[in-house]
PDB file of C-alpha atoms in Angstrom:
ATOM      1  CA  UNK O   1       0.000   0.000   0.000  1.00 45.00           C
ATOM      2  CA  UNK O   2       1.357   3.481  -1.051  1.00 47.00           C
ATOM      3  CA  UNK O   3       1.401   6.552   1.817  1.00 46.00           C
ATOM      4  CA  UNK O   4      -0.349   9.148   1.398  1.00 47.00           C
ATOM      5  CA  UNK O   5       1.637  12.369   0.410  1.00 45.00           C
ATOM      6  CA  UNK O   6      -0.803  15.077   1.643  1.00 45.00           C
ATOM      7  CA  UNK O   7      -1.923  14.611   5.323  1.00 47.00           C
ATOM      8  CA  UNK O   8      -3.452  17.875   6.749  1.00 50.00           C
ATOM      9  CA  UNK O   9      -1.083  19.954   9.773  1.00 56.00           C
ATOM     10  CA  UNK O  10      -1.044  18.626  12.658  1.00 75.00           C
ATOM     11  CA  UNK O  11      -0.277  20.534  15.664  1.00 85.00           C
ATOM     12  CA  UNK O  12       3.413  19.466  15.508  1.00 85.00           C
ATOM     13  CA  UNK O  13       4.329  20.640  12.374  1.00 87.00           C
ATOM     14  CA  UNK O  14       2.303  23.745  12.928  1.00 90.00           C
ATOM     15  CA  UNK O  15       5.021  24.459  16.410  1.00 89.00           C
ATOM     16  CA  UNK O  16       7.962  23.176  14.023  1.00 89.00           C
ATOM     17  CA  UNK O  17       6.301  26.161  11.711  1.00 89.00           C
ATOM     18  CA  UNK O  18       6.537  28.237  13.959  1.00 91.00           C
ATOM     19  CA  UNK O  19      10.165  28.078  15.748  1.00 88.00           C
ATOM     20  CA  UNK O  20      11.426  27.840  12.503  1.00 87.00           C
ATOM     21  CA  UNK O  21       9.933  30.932  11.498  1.00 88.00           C
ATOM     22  CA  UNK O  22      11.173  32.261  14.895  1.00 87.00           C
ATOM     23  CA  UNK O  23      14.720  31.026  13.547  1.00 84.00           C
ATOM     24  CA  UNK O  24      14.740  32.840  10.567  1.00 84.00           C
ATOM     25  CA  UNK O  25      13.323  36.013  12.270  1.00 84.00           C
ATOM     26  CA  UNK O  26      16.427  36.227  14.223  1.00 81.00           C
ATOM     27  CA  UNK O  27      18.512  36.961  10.373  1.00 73.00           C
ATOM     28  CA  UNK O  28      22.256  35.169  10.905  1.00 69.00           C
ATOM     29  CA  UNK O  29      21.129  32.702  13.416  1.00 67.00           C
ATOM     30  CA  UNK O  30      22.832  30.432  11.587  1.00 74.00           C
ATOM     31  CA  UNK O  31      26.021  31.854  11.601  1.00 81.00           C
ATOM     32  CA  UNK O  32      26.434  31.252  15.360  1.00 84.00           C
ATOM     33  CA  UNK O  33      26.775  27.959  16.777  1.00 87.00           C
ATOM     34  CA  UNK O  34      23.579  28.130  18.751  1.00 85.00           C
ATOM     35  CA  UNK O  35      22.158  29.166  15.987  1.00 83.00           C
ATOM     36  CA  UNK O  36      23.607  25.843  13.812  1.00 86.00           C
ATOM     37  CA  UNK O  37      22.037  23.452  16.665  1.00 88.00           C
ATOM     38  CA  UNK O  38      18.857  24.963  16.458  1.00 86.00           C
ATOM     39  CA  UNK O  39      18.597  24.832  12.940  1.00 86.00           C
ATOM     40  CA  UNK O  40      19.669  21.133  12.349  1.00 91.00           C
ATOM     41  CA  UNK O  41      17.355  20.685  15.863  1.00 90.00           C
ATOM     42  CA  UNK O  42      14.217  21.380  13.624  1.00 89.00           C
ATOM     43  CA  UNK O  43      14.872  19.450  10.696  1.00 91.00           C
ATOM     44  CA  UNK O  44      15.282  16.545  12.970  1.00 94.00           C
ATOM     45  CA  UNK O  45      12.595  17.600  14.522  1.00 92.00           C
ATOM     46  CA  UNK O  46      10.765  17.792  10.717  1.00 91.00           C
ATOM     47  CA  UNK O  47      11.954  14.123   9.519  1.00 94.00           C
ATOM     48  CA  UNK O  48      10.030  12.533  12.775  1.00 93.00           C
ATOM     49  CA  UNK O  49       7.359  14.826  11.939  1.00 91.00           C
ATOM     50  CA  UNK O  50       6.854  12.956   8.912  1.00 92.00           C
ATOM     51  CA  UNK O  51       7.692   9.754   9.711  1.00 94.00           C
ATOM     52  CA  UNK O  52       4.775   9.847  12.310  1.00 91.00           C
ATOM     53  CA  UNK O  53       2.422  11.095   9.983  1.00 91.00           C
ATOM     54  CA  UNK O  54       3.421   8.002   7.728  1.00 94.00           C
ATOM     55  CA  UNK O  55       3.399   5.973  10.897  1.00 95.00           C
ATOM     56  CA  UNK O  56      -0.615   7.568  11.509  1.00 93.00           C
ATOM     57  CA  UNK O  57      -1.283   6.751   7.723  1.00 95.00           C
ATOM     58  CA  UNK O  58      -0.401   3.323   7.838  1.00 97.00           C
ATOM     59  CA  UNK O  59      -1.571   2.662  11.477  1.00 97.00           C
ATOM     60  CA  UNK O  60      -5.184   3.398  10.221  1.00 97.00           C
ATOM     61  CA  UNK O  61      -4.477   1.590   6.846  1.00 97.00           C
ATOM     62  CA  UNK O  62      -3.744  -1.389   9.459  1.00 98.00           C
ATOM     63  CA  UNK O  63      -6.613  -1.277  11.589  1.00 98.00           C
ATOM     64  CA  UNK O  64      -9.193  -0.938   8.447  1.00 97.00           C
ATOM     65  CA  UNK O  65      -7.150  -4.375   7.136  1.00 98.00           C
ATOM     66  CA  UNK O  66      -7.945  -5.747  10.716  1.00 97.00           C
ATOM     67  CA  UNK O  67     -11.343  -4.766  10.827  1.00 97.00           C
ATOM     68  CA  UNK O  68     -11.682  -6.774   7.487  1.00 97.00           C
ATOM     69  CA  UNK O  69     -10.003 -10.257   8.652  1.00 97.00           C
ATOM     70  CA  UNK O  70     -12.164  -9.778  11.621  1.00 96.00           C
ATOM     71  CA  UNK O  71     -15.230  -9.468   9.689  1.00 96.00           C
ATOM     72  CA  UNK O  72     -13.983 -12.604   7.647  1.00 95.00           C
ATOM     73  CA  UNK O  73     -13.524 -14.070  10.637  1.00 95.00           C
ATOM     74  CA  UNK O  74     -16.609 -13.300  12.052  1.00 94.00           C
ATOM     75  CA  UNK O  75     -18.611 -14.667   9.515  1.00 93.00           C
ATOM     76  CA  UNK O  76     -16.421 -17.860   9.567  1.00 93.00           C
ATOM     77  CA  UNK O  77     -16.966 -18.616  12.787  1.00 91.00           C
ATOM     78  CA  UNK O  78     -20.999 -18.369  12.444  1.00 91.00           C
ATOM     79  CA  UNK O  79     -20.667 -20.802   9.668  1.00 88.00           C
ATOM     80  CA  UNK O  80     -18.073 -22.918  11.624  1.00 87.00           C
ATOM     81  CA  UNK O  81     -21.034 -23.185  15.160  1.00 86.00           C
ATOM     82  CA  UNK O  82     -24.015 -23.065  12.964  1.00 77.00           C
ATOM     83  CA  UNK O  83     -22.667 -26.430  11.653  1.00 63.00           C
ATOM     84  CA  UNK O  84     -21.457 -27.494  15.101  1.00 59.00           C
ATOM     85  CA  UNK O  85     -24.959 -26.455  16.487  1.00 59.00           C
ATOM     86  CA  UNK O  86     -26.652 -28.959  13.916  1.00 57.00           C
ATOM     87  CA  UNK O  87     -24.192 -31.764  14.449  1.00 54.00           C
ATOM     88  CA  UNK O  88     -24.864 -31.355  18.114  1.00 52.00           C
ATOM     89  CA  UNK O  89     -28.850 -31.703  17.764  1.00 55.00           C
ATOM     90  CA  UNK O  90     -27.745 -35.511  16.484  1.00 53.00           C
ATOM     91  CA  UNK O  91     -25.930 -36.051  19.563  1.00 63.00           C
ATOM     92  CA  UNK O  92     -28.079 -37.853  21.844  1.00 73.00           C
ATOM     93  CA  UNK O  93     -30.214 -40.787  20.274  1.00 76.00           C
ATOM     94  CA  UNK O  94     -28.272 -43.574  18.650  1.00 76.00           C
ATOM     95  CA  UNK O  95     -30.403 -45.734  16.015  1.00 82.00           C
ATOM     96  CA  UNK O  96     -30.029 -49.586  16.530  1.00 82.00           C
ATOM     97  CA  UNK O  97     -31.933 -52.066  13.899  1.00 84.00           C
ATOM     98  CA  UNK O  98     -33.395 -55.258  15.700  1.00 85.00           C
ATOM     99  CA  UNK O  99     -32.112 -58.515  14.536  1.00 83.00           C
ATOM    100  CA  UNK O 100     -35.289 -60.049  14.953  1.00 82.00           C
ATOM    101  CA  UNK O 101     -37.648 -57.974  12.370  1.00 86.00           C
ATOM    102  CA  UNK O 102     -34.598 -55.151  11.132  1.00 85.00           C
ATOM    103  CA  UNK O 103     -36.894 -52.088  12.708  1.00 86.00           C
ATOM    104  CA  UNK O 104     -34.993 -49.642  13.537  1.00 84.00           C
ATOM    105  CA  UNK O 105     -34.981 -48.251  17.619  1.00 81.00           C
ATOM    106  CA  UNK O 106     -34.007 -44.977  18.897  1.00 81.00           C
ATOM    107  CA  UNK O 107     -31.851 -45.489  21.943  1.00 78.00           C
ATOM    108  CA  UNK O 108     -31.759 -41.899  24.191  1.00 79.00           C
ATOM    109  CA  UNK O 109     -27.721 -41.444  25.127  1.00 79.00           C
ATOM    110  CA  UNK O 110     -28.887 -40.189  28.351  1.00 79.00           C
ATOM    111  CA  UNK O 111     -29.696 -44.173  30.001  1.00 76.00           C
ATOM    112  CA  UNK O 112     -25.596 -45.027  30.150  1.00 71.00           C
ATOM    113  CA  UNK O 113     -25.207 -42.044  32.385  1.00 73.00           C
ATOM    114  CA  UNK O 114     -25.824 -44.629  35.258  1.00 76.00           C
ATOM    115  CA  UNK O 115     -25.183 -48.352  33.447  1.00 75.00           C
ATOM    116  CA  UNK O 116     -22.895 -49.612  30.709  1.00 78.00           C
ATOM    117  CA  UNK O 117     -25.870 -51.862  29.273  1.00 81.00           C
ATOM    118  CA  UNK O 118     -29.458 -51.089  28.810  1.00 80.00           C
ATOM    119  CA  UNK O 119     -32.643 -53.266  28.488  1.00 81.00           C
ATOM    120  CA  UNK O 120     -34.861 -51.995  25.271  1.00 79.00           C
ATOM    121  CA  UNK O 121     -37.631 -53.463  24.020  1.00 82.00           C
ATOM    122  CA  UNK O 122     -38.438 -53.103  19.808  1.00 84.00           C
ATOM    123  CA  UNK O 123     -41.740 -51.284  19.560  1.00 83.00           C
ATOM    124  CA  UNK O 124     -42.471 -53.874  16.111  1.00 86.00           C
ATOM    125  CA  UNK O 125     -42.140 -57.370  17.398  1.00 85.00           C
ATOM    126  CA  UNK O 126     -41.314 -56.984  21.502  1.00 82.00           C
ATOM    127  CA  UNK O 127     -37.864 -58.541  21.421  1.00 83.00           C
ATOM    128  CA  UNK O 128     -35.942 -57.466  24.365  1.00 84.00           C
ATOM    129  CA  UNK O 129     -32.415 -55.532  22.553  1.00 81.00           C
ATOM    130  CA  UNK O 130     -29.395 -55.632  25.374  1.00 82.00           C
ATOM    131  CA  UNK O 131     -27.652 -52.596  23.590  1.00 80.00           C
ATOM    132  CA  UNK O 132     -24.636 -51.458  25.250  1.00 78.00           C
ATOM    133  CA  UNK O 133     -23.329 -47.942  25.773  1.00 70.00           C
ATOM    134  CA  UNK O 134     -21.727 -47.906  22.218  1.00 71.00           C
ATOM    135  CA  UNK O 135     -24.564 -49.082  20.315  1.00 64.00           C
ATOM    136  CA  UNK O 136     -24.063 -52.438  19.702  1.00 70.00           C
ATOM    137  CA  UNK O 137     -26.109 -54.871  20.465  1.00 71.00           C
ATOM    138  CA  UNK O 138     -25.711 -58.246  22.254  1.00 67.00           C
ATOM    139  CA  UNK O 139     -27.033 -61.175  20.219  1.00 54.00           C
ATOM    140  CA  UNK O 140     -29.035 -62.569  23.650  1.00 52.00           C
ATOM    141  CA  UNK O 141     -31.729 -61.011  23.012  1.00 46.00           C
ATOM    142  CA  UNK O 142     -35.103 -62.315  23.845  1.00 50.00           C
ATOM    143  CA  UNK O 143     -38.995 -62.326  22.759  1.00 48.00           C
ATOM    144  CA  UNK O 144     -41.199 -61.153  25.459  1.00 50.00           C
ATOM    145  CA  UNK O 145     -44.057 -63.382  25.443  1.00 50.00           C
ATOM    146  CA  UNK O 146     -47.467 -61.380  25.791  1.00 49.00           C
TER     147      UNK O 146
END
């Protein structure tokens, strides 16, 4: 990115202005040695000037770029947790088929908070599924007799 050549006068280079106008009111100040000092004084003075007005221009060309990536970002991350969010709604109900008549059973996550195995019984033909807390299920299963 280029600088900008023109900023407007700041209050710095409007003092810098002004003792250098002071300067060259005095005539042959720089004739004396004082006078030398003072003189090469300012134009230091005038180089950081400058640089910090580059320094400002490029700052704020900086925090516009960051603005931008954050933005990016931003939008990112909403597309990033929007997908989380939906991948979380799945979390919680595991589908198991039964062997007996292939139907398949929702099994809520939330019974192996207190056992490893669980007791279920298929809505279709009233086998009893032993499912386990990874979803599997153990081949002992039986037909409840009504």
């Amino acid at each position: 990115m280029e600088y900008q050549t023109h900023v407007p006068s700041n209050s710095l280079r409007r003092d810098l202005a002004f003792i250098r106008g002071l300067l060259e009111g005095q005539g042959h100040a720089e004739e004396t040695p004082e006078g030398k000092v003072l003189g090469r004084l300012v134009r230091v003075l005038d180089e950081l000037a400058e640089e910090n007005e580059k320094l400002t221009v490029r700052l704020s060309e900086l925090e516009e770029y960051v603005e931008a990536v954050d933005e990016d970002l931003n939008e990112l991350e909403l597309i990033i947790y929007d997908d989380e969010e939906l991948d979380d709604e799945d979390i919680g109900f595991w589908e198991v088929k039964c062997p007996n008549c292939d139907e398949s059973v929702l099994v809520n996550e939330e019974i192996f908070d207190t056992a490893e195995e669980a007791d279920l019984i298929c809505p279709r033909c009233d086998t009893v599924l032993r499912v386990n807390d990874e979803g599997e299920i153990r081949e002992e299963s039986v037909l409840i007799e009504q």
